[in-house]
Short mmCIF file of N, CA and C in Angstrom, two decimals:
data_model
loop_
_atom_site.label_atom_id
_atom_site.label_comp_id
_atom_site.label_asym_id
_atom_site.label_seq_id
_atom_site.Cartn_x
_atom_site.Cartn_y
_atom_site.Cartn_z
N MET A 154 102.49 106.28 100.40
CA MET A 154 103.37 105.97 101.51
C MET A 154 102.59 105.21 102.57
N ALA A 155 103.21 105.00 103.71
CA ALA A 155 102.58 104.22 104.77
C ALA A 155 102.89 104.85 106.13
N SER A 156 102.15 104.41 107.14
CA SER A 156 102.32 104.92 108.50
C SER A 156 102.08 103.81 109.51
N ILE A 157 102.62 104.04 110.69
CA ILE A 157 102.35 103.21 111.86
C ILE A 157 101.61 104.09 112.86
N ILE A 158 100.51 103.58 113.42
CA ILE A 158 99.74 104.32 114.43
C ILE A 158 99.75 103.49 115.71
N VAL A 159 100.08 104.10 116.84
CA VAL A 159 100.04 103.43 118.14
C VAL A 159 98.57 103.34 118.55
N THR A 160 98.08 102.13 118.80
CA THR A 160 96.65 101.96 119.10
C THR A 160 96.36 101.48 120.52
N SER A 161 97.40 101.29 121.33
CA SER A 161 97.17 100.96 122.73
C SER A 161 98.31 101.51 123.58
N GLY A 162 98.03 101.64 124.86
CA GLY A 162 99.06 102.13 125.78
C GLY A 162 99.01 103.64 125.94
N GLY A 163 99.95 104.16 126.70
CA GLY A 163 99.99 105.58 127.02
C GLY A 163 100.27 106.49 125.84
N GLN A 164 100.74 105.95 124.74
CA GLN A 164 101.07 106.76 123.56
C GLN A 164 100.04 106.59 122.45
N GLU A 165 98.88 106.07 122.78
CA GLU A 165 97.85 105.84 121.79
C GLU A 165 97.61 107.10 120.96
N GLY A 166 97.58 106.93 119.64
CA GLY A 166 97.35 108.05 118.74
C GLY A 166 98.61 108.61 118.12
N GLU A 167 99.78 108.29 118.67
CA GLU A 167 101.02 108.74 118.04
C GLU A 167 101.20 107.97 116.74
N PHE A 168 101.89 108.58 115.80
CA PHE A 168 102.06 107.91 114.52
C PHE A 168 103.44 108.21 113.95
N LEU A 169 103.84 107.35 113.01
CA LEU A 169 105.13 107.49 112.33
C LEU A 169 104.91 107.31 110.84
N PRO A 170 105.08 108.38 110.05
CA PRO A 170 105.07 108.20 108.59
C PRO A 170 106.33 107.42 108.21
N LEU A 171 106.17 106.33 107.47
CA LEU A 171 107.31 105.46 107.20
C LEU A 171 108.17 105.90 106.03
N GLY A 172 107.61 106.58 105.07
CA GLY A 172 108.40 106.95 103.90
C GLY A 172 108.90 105.70 103.19
N ARG A 173 109.85 105.85 102.33
CA ARG A 173 110.41 104.72 101.58
C ARG A 173 111.81 104.44 102.09
N ARG A 174 111.87 104.05 103.36
CA ARG A 174 113.15 103.81 104.03
C ARG A 174 112.95 102.72 105.09
N THR A 175 114.00 102.47 105.83
CA THR A 175 113.94 101.53 106.95
C THR A 175 113.73 102.31 108.24
N SER A 176 112.81 101.86 109.07
CA SER A 176 112.53 102.50 110.35
C SER A 176 112.61 101.46 111.45
N VAL A 177 113.21 101.84 112.57
CA VAL A 177 113.30 100.97 113.74
C VAL A 177 112.42 101.57 114.83
N ILE A 178 111.65 100.70 115.48
CA ILE A 178 110.74 101.12 116.55
C ILE A 178 111.12 100.37 117.82
N GLY A 179 111.16 101.11 118.93
CA GLY A 179 111.49 100.50 120.21
C GLY A 179 111.58 101.54 121.31
N ARG A 180 112.24 101.18 122.40
CA ARG A 180 112.33 102.01 123.59
C ARG A 180 113.48 103.03 123.55
N ALA A 181 114.47 102.84 122.68
CA ALA A 181 115.64 103.72 122.64
C ALA A 181 115.25 105.16 122.31
N GLU A 182 115.93 106.11 122.94
CA GLU A 182 115.61 107.53 122.78
C GLU A 182 115.84 108.05 121.37
N ASN A 183 116.78 107.48 120.64
CA ASN A 183 117.15 108.02 119.33
C ASN A 183 116.30 107.49 118.17
N LEU A 184 115.26 106.72 118.45
CA LEU A 184 114.45 106.14 117.38
C LEU A 184 113.36 107.11 116.93
N PRO A 185 112.94 107.02 115.66
CA PRO A 185 111.90 107.94 115.17
C PRO A 185 110.56 107.75 115.86
N LEU A 186 110.26 106.53 116.32
CA LEU A 186 109.06 106.28 117.11
C LEU A 186 109.49 105.51 118.35
N GLN A 187 109.62 106.24 119.45
CA GLN A 187 110.02 105.64 120.72
C GLN A 187 108.77 105.16 121.44
N ILE A 188 108.75 103.87 121.78
CA ILE A 188 107.62 103.26 122.48
C ILE A 188 108.07 102.93 123.89
N LEU A 189 107.37 103.46 124.88
CA LEU A 189 107.80 103.31 126.27
C LEU A 189 107.10 102.17 127.01
N GLY A 190 106.62 101.17 126.31
CA GLY A 190 105.98 100.02 126.95
C GLY A 190 106.97 99.24 127.79
N ARG A 191 106.50 98.67 128.89
CA ARG A 191 107.40 97.98 129.82
C ARG A 191 107.98 96.69 129.24
N LEU A 192 107.37 96.13 128.22
CA LEU A 192 107.88 94.91 127.60
C LEU A 192 108.51 95.16 126.23
N VAL A 193 108.76 96.41 125.90
CA VAL A 193 109.33 96.78 124.60
C VAL A 193 110.85 96.86 124.72
N SER A 194 111.55 96.23 123.80
CA SER A 194 113.02 96.27 123.78
C SER A 194 113.50 97.61 123.22
N ARG A 195 114.77 97.91 123.48
CA ARG A 195 115.33 99.17 122.97
C ARG A 195 115.20 99.26 121.45
N LYS A 196 115.54 98.20 120.76
CA LYS A 196 115.32 98.11 119.31
C LYS A 196 114.49 96.85 119.10
N HIS A 197 113.21 97.02 118.90
CA HIS A 197 112.28 95.89 118.93
C HIS A 197 111.86 95.44 117.52
N LEU A 198 111.51 96.39 116.67
CA LEU A 198 110.91 96.09 115.38
C LEU A 198 111.56 96.94 114.29
N ARG A 199 111.86 96.29 113.16
CA ARG A 199 112.37 97.02 112.00
C ARG A 199 111.34 96.89 110.89
N ILE A 200 111.02 98.02 110.26
CA ILE A 200 110.12 98.02 109.11
C ILE A 200 110.91 98.56 107.93
N CYS A 201 111.00 97.76 106.88
CA CYS A 201 111.79 98.11 105.70
C CYS A 201 110.89 98.24 104.48
N PHE A 202 111.23 99.20 103.63
CA PHE A 202 110.54 99.33 102.35
C PHE A 202 111.43 98.72 101.27
N ASN A 203 110.84 97.87 100.43
CA ASN A 203 111.58 97.25 99.33
C ASN A 203 111.10 97.87 98.02
N LYS A 204 111.99 98.61 97.35
CA LYS A 204 111.62 99.29 96.11
C LYS A 204 111.23 98.32 95.01
N ALA A 205 111.89 97.17 94.94
CA ALA A 205 111.62 96.19 93.88
C ALA A 205 110.20 95.65 93.96
N THR A 206 109.70 95.40 95.17
CA THR A 206 108.35 94.85 95.33
C THR A 206 107.31 95.91 95.67
N ASP A 207 107.79 97.12 96.03
CA ASP A 207 106.92 98.23 96.43
C ASP A 207 106.08 97.84 97.66
N LYS A 208 106.71 97.09 98.59
CA LYS A 208 106.03 96.62 99.80
C LYS A 208 106.88 96.93 101.03
N TYR A 209 106.20 96.91 102.18
CA TYR A 209 106.86 97.07 103.47
C TYR A 209 106.96 95.71 104.15
N TYR A 210 108.06 95.52 104.86
CA TYR A 210 108.31 94.25 105.55
C TYR A 210 108.65 94.54 107.01
N ALA A 211 108.20 93.65 107.90
CA ALA A 211 108.48 93.76 109.33
C ALA A 211 109.41 92.64 109.75
N GLU A 212 110.31 92.96 110.68
CA GLU A 212 111.14 91.90 111.25
C GLU A 212 111.45 92.21 112.70
N ASP A 213 111.43 91.16 113.49
CA ASP A 213 111.77 91.23 114.91
C ASP A 213 113.28 91.41 115.00
N MET A 214 113.72 92.33 115.85
CA MET A 214 115.16 92.58 116.01
C MET A 214 115.70 91.83 117.23
N ASN A 215 115.35 90.56 117.31
CA ASN A 215 115.77 89.70 118.43
C ASN A 215 115.32 90.25 119.78
N SER A 216 114.09 90.76 119.80
CA SER A 216 113.54 91.30 121.04
C SER A 216 113.21 90.17 122.01
N ARG A 217 113.17 90.50 123.27
CA ARG A 217 112.89 89.50 124.30
C ARG A 217 111.46 88.96 124.21
N HIS A 218 110.50 89.84 123.92
CA HIS A 218 109.09 89.44 123.95
C HIS A 218 108.49 89.23 122.56
N GLY A 219 109.28 89.38 121.52
CA GLY A 219 108.84 89.06 120.17
C GLY A 219 107.92 90.08 119.53
N VAL A 220 107.57 89.77 118.29
CA VAL A 220 106.67 90.60 117.48
C VAL A 220 105.58 89.69 116.94
N SER A 221 104.33 90.13 117.07
CA SER A 221 103.21 89.39 116.49
C SER A 221 102.49 90.29 115.50
N ILE A 222 102.09 89.70 114.37
CA ILE A 222 101.29 90.40 113.38
C ILE A 222 99.98 89.66 113.25
N ASN A 223 98.90 90.37 113.51
CA ASN A 223 97.55 89.77 113.49
C ASN A 223 97.50 88.51 114.36
N LYS A 224 98.09 88.62 115.54
CA LYS A 224 98.08 87.58 116.58
C LYS A 224 98.93 86.36 116.25
N HIS A 225 99.80 86.45 115.24
CA HIS A 225 100.72 85.36 114.91
C HIS A 225 102.15 85.85 115.11
N ARG A 226 102.88 85.18 115.97
CA ARG A 226 104.27 85.57 116.23
C ARG A 226 105.11 85.34 114.98
N ILE A 227 105.92 86.34 114.63
CA ILE A 227 106.76 86.20 113.43
C ILE A 227 108.17 85.80 113.82
N THR A 228 108.79 85.01 112.96
CA THR A 228 110.18 84.61 113.17
C THR A 228 111.04 85.00 111.98
N ASP A 229 110.39 85.29 110.85
CA ASP A 229 111.09 85.71 109.64
C ASP A 229 110.57 87.07 109.20
N THR A 230 111.24 87.66 108.24
CA THR A 230 110.76 88.90 107.64
C THR A 230 109.38 88.64 107.05
N THR A 231 108.43 89.53 107.37
CA THR A 231 107.03 89.32 107.00
C THR A 231 106.49 90.54 106.27
N VAL A 232 105.81 90.32 105.15
CA VAL A 232 105.22 91.42 104.39
C VAL A 232 104.05 92.01 105.17
N LEU A 233 103.93 93.33 105.14
CA LEU A 233 102.84 94.02 105.82
C LEU A 233 101.78 94.45 104.81
N THR A 234 100.53 94.36 105.21
CA THR A 234 99.43 94.86 104.40
C THR A 234 98.62 95.83 105.24
N SER A 235 97.96 96.76 104.57
CA SER A 235 97.21 97.78 105.28
C SER A 235 96.19 97.15 106.22
N GLY A 236 96.16 97.64 107.46
CA GLY A 236 95.25 97.12 108.47
C GLY A 236 95.87 96.09 109.38
N ASP A 237 97.12 95.70 109.12
CA ASP A 237 97.78 94.73 109.99
C ASP A 237 97.95 95.30 111.39
N GLU A 238 97.69 94.47 112.39
CA GLU A 238 97.87 94.82 113.79
C GLU A 238 99.18 94.20 114.26
N ILE A 239 100.08 95.03 114.74
CA ILE A 239 101.41 94.58 115.16
C ILE A 239 101.52 94.73 116.67
N LEU A 240 101.89 93.66 117.35
CA LEU A 240 102.07 93.70 118.80
C LEU A 240 103.56 93.63 119.10
N ILE A 241 104.08 94.66 119.78
CA ILE A 241 105.47 94.64 120.26
C ILE A 241 105.41 94.80 121.77
N GLY A 242 105.86 93.78 122.46
CA GLY A 242 105.75 93.79 123.92
C GLY A 242 104.30 93.86 124.32
N ASP A 243 103.91 94.95 125.00
CA ASP A 243 102.53 95.12 125.44
C ASP A 243 101.85 96.29 124.73
N VAL A 244 102.38 96.69 123.58
CA VAL A 244 101.85 97.83 122.83
C VAL A 244 101.42 97.38 121.44
N THR A 245 100.24 97.83 121.02
CA THR A 245 99.71 97.48 119.71
C THR A 245 99.88 98.64 118.74
N LEU A 246 100.29 98.30 117.53
CA LEU A 246 100.48 99.27 116.45
C LEU A 246 99.60 98.87 115.28
N LEU A 247 99.18 99.84 114.50
CA LEU A 247 98.40 99.58 113.30
C LEU A 247 99.23 100.03 112.10
N PHE A 248 99.41 99.13 111.13
CA PHE A 248 100.09 99.48 109.88
C PHE A 248 99.04 99.89 108.87
N THR A 249 99.23 101.00 108.23
CA THR A 249 98.32 101.44 107.18
C THR A 249 99.12 101.95 106.01
N ASP A 250 98.60 101.80 104.81
CA ASP A 250 99.32 102.27 103.64
C ASP A 250 99.09 103.76 103.39
N GLU A 251 98.43 104.43 104.35
CA GLU A 251 98.21 105.87 104.23
C GLU A 251 99.27 106.65 104.99
N ASP A 252 99.51 107.88 104.53
CA ASP A 252 100.44 108.80 105.17
C ASP A 252 99.62 109.95 105.74
N PHE A 253 99.92 110.39 106.95
CA PHE A 253 99.13 111.43 107.60
C PHE A 253 99.96 112.68 107.83
N ASN A 254 99.29 113.83 107.75
CA ASN A 254 99.96 115.12 107.97
C ASN A 254 100.04 115.49 109.45
N ASP A 255 99.08 114.99 110.24
CA ASP A 255 99.05 115.37 111.65
C ASP A 255 98.38 114.28 112.49
N ARG A 256 98.46 114.47 113.79
CA ARG A 256 97.94 113.49 114.74
C ARG A 256 96.43 113.29 114.59
N GLU A 257 95.71 114.37 114.34
CA GLU A 257 94.26 114.29 114.20
C GLU A 257 93.86 113.41 113.02
N SER A 258 94.58 113.52 111.91
CA SER A 258 94.29 112.69 110.73
C SER A 258 94.54 111.22 111.05
N ALA A 259 95.64 110.94 111.74
CA ALA A 259 95.96 109.55 112.11
C ALA A 259 94.90 109.00 113.05
N LEU A 260 94.48 109.78 114.05
CA LEU A 260 93.45 109.33 114.99
C LEU A 260 92.12 109.10 114.29
N SER A 261 91.79 109.96 113.36
CA SER A 261 90.54 109.81 112.62
C SER A 261 90.55 108.49 111.83
N HIS A 262 91.66 108.17 111.20
CA HIS A 262 91.78 106.92 110.45
C HIS A 262 91.67 105.73 111.40
N TYR A 263 92.37 105.80 112.53
CA TYR A 263 92.34 104.72 113.51
C TYR A 263 90.92 104.48 114.00
N LYS A 264 90.18 105.54 114.29
CA LYS A 264 88.81 105.39 114.77
C LYS A 264 87.92 104.76 113.70
N LYS A 265 88.12 105.12 112.44
CA LYS A 265 87.33 104.53 111.37
C LYS A 265 87.62 103.03 111.25
N VAL A 266 88.88 102.65 111.37
CA VAL A 266 89.24 101.23 111.33
C VAL A 266 88.58 100.51 112.49
N GLY A 267 88.59 101.09 113.69
CA GLY A 267 87.97 100.49 114.86
C GLY A 267 86.48 100.29 114.70
N GLU A 268 85.82 101.23 114.03
CA GLU A 268 84.38 101.11 113.81
C GLU A 268 84.06 99.91 112.94
N ARG A 269 84.90 99.63 111.96
CA ARG A 269 84.65 98.50 111.07
C ARG A 269 84.80 97.18 111.78
N LYS A 270 85.59 97.13 112.86
CA LYS A 270 85.82 95.88 113.57
C LYS A 270 84.78 95.58 114.63
N ARG A 271 83.94 96.55 114.95
CA ARG A 271 82.94 96.34 116.00
C ARG A 271 81.90 95.33 115.55
N SER A 272 81.55 94.47 116.46
CA SER A 272 80.49 93.52 116.14
C SER A 272 79.14 94.19 116.39
N THR A 273 78.12 93.72 115.72
CA THR A 273 76.78 94.26 115.91
C THR A 273 75.93 93.22 116.62
N ILE A 274 74.98 93.70 117.35
CA ILE A 274 74.06 92.82 118.06
C ILE A 274 72.72 92.88 117.33
N SER A 275 72.23 91.72 116.97
CA SER A 275 70.91 91.70 116.30
C SER A 275 69.88 91.10 117.24
N ASP A 276 68.68 91.60 117.12
CA ASP A 276 67.59 91.12 117.97
C ASP A 276 66.99 89.86 117.43
#
């Protein structure tokens, strides 16, 4: 399965196991992952699982501030791969193909991903 981990903002560390279904992320109270960022639309991002391809896809739900994946703004349905960084409004999310049982597991994975991205200084 797959998950979304919030990696910036006041909700950093929250996560959403995606399962094999469609999930909508945004500011609305009734969503499985409510993001309270000031630039996040009520229904901002839809993530769909396609059984035929066994892949997850992201699409912007006509949000005001758009959706970017790995710093590229998307206009069409876009396939997600593990490690993709998704920006909705002013909040960053991490897509991973792993499923987590609890917040600590999600945070541990997020920290490991962050360690791999750090640059090193050589003398």
